[in-house]
XYZ file of C-alpha atoms in Angstrom:
284
model
C -13.492 -25.044 -3.819
C -12.082 -21.896 -5.412
C -8.957 -22.182 -7.547
C -6.073 -20.221 -5.923
C -4.920 -19.097 -9.375
C -8.287 -17.463 -10.005
C -8.280 -15.904 -6.532
C -4.818 -14.380 -7.053
C -5.905 -12.884 -10.354
C -9.095 -11.522 -8.796
C -7.133 -9.869 -5.956
C -4.806 -8.265 -8.493
C -7.880 -6.704 -10.137
C -9.196 -5.652 -6.711
C -5.923 -3.943 -5.772
C -5.292 -2.221 -9.102
C -8.924 -1.586 -10.139
C -7.788 -2.404 -13.660
C -7.673 -5.576 -15.762
C -4.714 -4.157 -17.685
C -2.656 -3.294 -14.598
C -3.562 -6.633 -13.025
C -2.239 -8.390 -16.123
C 0.992 -6.372 -15.927
C 1.449 -7.228 -12.259
C 0.897 -10.947 -12.825
C 2.799 -11.169 -16.107
C -0.151 -12.552 -18.046
C -2.379 -11.219 -20.809
C -5.398 -9.017 -20.194
C -7.778 -11.537 -21.828
C -6.446 -14.181 -19.428
C -7.261 -11.904 -16.485
C -10.796 -11.443 -17.814
C -11.165 -15.189 -18.301
C -9.997 -15.901 -14.735
C -12.485 -13.424 -13.275
C -15.324 -14.909 -15.349
C -14.413 -18.424 -14.192
C -14.385 -17.273 -10.571
C -17.794 -15.638 -11.049
C -19.084 -18.887 -12.527
C -17.717 -20.859 -9.568
C -19.290 -18.406 -7.098
C -22.506 -18.135 -9.122
C -22.378 -14.398 -8.468
C -21.277 -11.275 -10.331
C -18.143 -10.022 -8.611
C -17.039 -7.133 -10.832
C -18.997 -4.322 -12.439
C -17.285 -3.151 -15.616
C -17.765 0.022 -17.639
C -15.580 2.034 -19.986
C -13.950 4.068 -17.233
C -13.446 1.932 -14.173
C -13.692 -1.459 -12.595
C -15.856 -1.623 -9.485
C -16.620 -4.471 -7.111
C -20.159 -5.578 -6.444
C -21.177 -6.373 -2.864
C -20.415 -10.007 -3.645
C -17.053 -8.925 -5.021
C -16.199 -7.187 -1.744
C -17.095 -10.358 0.124
C -15.055 -12.519 -2.251
C -11.995 -10.264 -1.781
C -12.050 -10.968 1.945
C -12.543 -14.679 1.445
C -9.809 -14.784 -1.213
C -7.211 -13.244 1.101
C -8.118 -15.681 3.858
C -8.065 -18.688 1.515
C -4.710 -17.771 -0.015
C -3.189 -17.102 3.401
C -4.391 -20.502 4.646
C -3.140 -22.127 1.448
C 0.316 -20.572 1.978
C 0.376 -21.718 5.608
C -0.550 -25.270 4.670
C 2.036 -25.343 1.911
C 4.702 -24.088 4.305
C 3.724 -26.591 6.985
C 3.733 -29.645 4.743
C 6.647 -28.706 2.513
C 9.127 -29.984 5.080
C 11.624 -27.302 4.091
C 11.964 -24.859 6.954
C 13.628 -21.647 5.851
C 16.739 -20.400 7.598
C 18.875 -17.330 7.428
C 18.437 -13.576 7.731
C 15.913 -11.292 6.039
C 16.588 -7.553 6.271
C 13.243 -5.874 5.632
C 12.561 -2.141 5.386
C 9.151 -0.449 5.512
C 8.092 3.157 5.000
C 6.960 4.495 8.357
C 3.379 5.306 7.317
C 3.001 1.753 5.977
C 4.288 0.465 9.319
C 1.176 1.875 11.075
C -1.041 -0.413 8.989
C -1.730 -4.108 9.527
C 1.814 -4.782 8.246
C 3.138 -5.543 11.776
C 0.498 -8.272 12.119
C 1.632 -9.762 8.818
C 5.252 -9.698 9.962
C 4.342 -11.305 13.293
C 2.504 -14.067 11.467
C 5.476 -14.537 9.107
C 7.859 -14.929 12.054
C 5.555 -17.452 13.698
C 5.459 -19.502 10.495
C 9.204 -19.148 9.863
C 10.898 -19.115 13.284
C 14.304 -19.961 11.838
C 14.392 -16.819 9.691
C 16.013 -13.889 11.499
C 13.763 -11.000 10.430
C 15.394 -7.573 10.887
C 13.023 -4.608 10.459
C 14.064 -1.079 9.490
C 11.444 1.700 9.460
C 12.309 4.907 7.606
C 11.156 7.121 4.760
C 10.909 5.616 1.285
C 13.908 7.372 -0.280
C 16.477 6.329 2.373
C 15.163 2.767 2.274
C 15.553 2.666 -1.510
C 19.151 3.889 -1.188
C 19.922 1.233 1.420
C 18.439 -1.470 -0.804
C 20.606 -0.383 -3.740
C 23.655 -0.355 -1.461
C 22.959 -3.959 -0.486
C 22.090 -3.164 3.135
C 18.491 -4.430 2.856
C 16.968 -7.488 1.173
C 13.350 -6.354 0.700
C 11.602 -3.005 1.126
C 7.977 -1.869 1.173
C 7.797 1.768 0.110
C 5.748 4.417 -1.696
C 6.570 5.230 -5.312
C 5.119 7.269 -8.140
C 2.619 5.223 -10.174
C 4.010 3.608 -13.283
C 7.440 2.826 -11.866
C 8.496 -0.318 -13.684
C 10.557 -2.076 -11.018
C 9.087 -3.907 -8.052
C 5.735 -5.488 -7.224
C 2.814 -3.103 -6.684
C 0.805 -4.210 -3.636
C -1.792 -1.435 -3.925
C -2.386 1.988 -5.468
C -3.821 4.741 -3.302
C -4.931 8.358 -3.676
C -2.946 11.088 -1.934
C -5.221 13.572 -0.153
C -5.022 16.526 2.186
C -5.950 15.761 5.785
C -6.766 17.865 8.822
C -8.996 18.107 11.848
C -12.752 18.524 11.593
C -12.314 22.080 12.917
C -9.318 22.948 10.742
C -9.722 26.354 9.076
C -7.591 27.918 6.337
C -7.668 31.545 5.285
C -7.936 31.658 1.461
C -5.553 34.636 1.134
C -2.928 33.197 3.496
C -0.152 30.648 2.803
C -1.190 27.028 3.292
C 0.173 25.839 6.685
C 1.966 22.667 5.652
C 3.001 19.748 7.838
C 5.577 17.748 5.912
C 8.329 15.186 6.091
C 11.907 16.385 5.920
C 13.403 16.066 2.458
C 14.050 14.060 0.466
C 10.458 12.843 0.620
C 8.117 11.753 -2.169
C 4.987 13.159 -0.528
C 6.752 16.443 0.305
C 7.908 16.829 -3.302
C 4.448 16.029 -4.699
C 2.800 18.423 -2.243
C 5.034 21.420 -2.951
C 4.937 20.897 -6.717
C 1.123 20.714 -6.643
C 0.806 23.904 -4.568
C 3.189 25.850 -6.766
C 1.509 24.603 -9.964
C -1.817 25.830 -8.537
C -0.343 29.217 -7.632
C -0.855 28.660 -3.903
C 1.670 30.010 -1.425
C 2.699 27.805 1.486
C 4.741 27.715 4.654
C 6.111 24.789 6.635
C 4.619 24.734 10.139
C 6.092 21.355 11.095
C 9.088 19.565 9.598
C 9.336 15.979 10.828
C 11.036 12.713 9.981
C 8.301 10.277 10.991
C 4.600 9.656 10.514
C 3.790 10.014 14.207
C 5.208 13.536 14.074
C 3.008 14.352 11.083
C -0.119 13.033 12.787
C 0.688 14.737 16.101
C 1.097 18.098 14.349
C -2.182 17.683 12.446
C -3.987 16.757 15.655
C -2.477 19.813 17.345
C -4.030 22.019 14.654
C -0.704 23.221 13.221
C -1.893 22.831 9.638
C -2.698 20.267 6.970
C -0.727 17.301 5.682
C -0.755 14.899 2.744
C -1.576 11.249 3.417
C -2.668 8.116 1.539
C -6.467 8.094 1.621
C -6.834 4.512 2.870
C -4.559 5.230 5.840
C -6.319 8.320 7.252
C -6.811 7.843 11.028
C -10.420 7.852 12.166
C -10.021 11.101 14.125
C -8.868 13.050 11.038
C -10.615 13.843 7.754
C -9.938 14.618 4.109
C -9.988 18.412 3.549
C -8.955 18.615 -0.129
C -12.313 19.838 -1.428
C -13.170 21.943 1.613
C -10.268 24.348 1.029
C -9.904 24.030 -2.732
C -6.475 22.450 -2.379
C -4.908 20.968 -5.526
C -5.343 17.318 -6.415
C -2.242 15.255 -5.716
C -2.674 12.126 -7.797
C -1.890 8.609 -6.651
C 0.924 6.645 -5.095
C 1.927 2.985 -5.361
C 2.725 0.822 -2.345
C 5.552 -1.239 -3.800
C 7.760 -4.158 -2.781
C 11.338 -4.036 -4.080
C 13.956 -6.741 -3.533
C 17.716 -6.998 -3.643
C 18.654 -9.407 -6.481
C 21.598 -10.713 -4.443
C 19.451 -11.585 -1.402
C 18.424 -15.153 -0.579
C 15.327 -15.689 -2.733
C 13.309 -18.065 -0.553
C 12.762 -15.713 2.448
C 12.208 -12.724 0.155
C 9.616 -14.550 -1.929
C 7.906 -15.960 1.172
C 7.454 -12.527 2.776
C 6.395 -11.023 -0.548
C 3.710 -13.701 -0.873
C 2.565 -13.119 2.721
C 2.133 -9.385 2.136
C 0.329 -9.871 -1.180
C -2.018 -12.471 0.325
C -3.166 -10.276 3.206
C -4.732 -6.825 2.943
C -2.406 -4.056 4.135
C -4.885 -1.606 5.603
C -5.108 1.026 8.317
C -5.084 -0.353 11.832
C -8.653 -0.043 13.202
């Protein structure tokens, strides 16, 4: 049997690709993270992580263990909830950034509702900035949004690379403004995109201004231009075009959970645990 403590530490390393950032997320020391991973490797009798001076990479066995770890922790949480004899009640006002809502997040929420039928889960889908404002105003209890890496508040679920996306047949003229499909402001991805273009000396023009992710994807599919998207969430019918057109690098973004300190802690912590225990990935 694999120790859930070791599995949680291992998943923190998987999500952050860093022993240091994993330690920060879990509130433990970096040597403790290393010790936990070594103990898990000893229990599995396999090398799970390949370490060098620049990055942390998973071995094939590490990829397999990540899947098993999420399943084991999810089952552990379900069993704990079932046998605890303390059914949660009340209301949980949850907000999710719209591009994160097209991931497996809805499945996680459905599972949470099935396990906690007496919790009234209210979902709000919007852009990250408006959700953050509503949380601060006390109108939401927990939000799942995108933030710049290194933001100190909240729990980082995953860190992803922002990339340019387009159709396979998308073509850009090098001497023409970049046709940009973007969210209406204020928007983190819009701000990052425009700042990167201007820093690179590239001119641009907005060809589609939309408030939701489905509008962004529809415009890209219609060939109206290129957009910026988290790499792990690129739909299968679209591709990364950053290198093809020499577009500027955009850096990374954190998928972060933030809670309202005045909200009921039990439902907030239960949903936070559910999201951390299950991979939030693009819907196949």
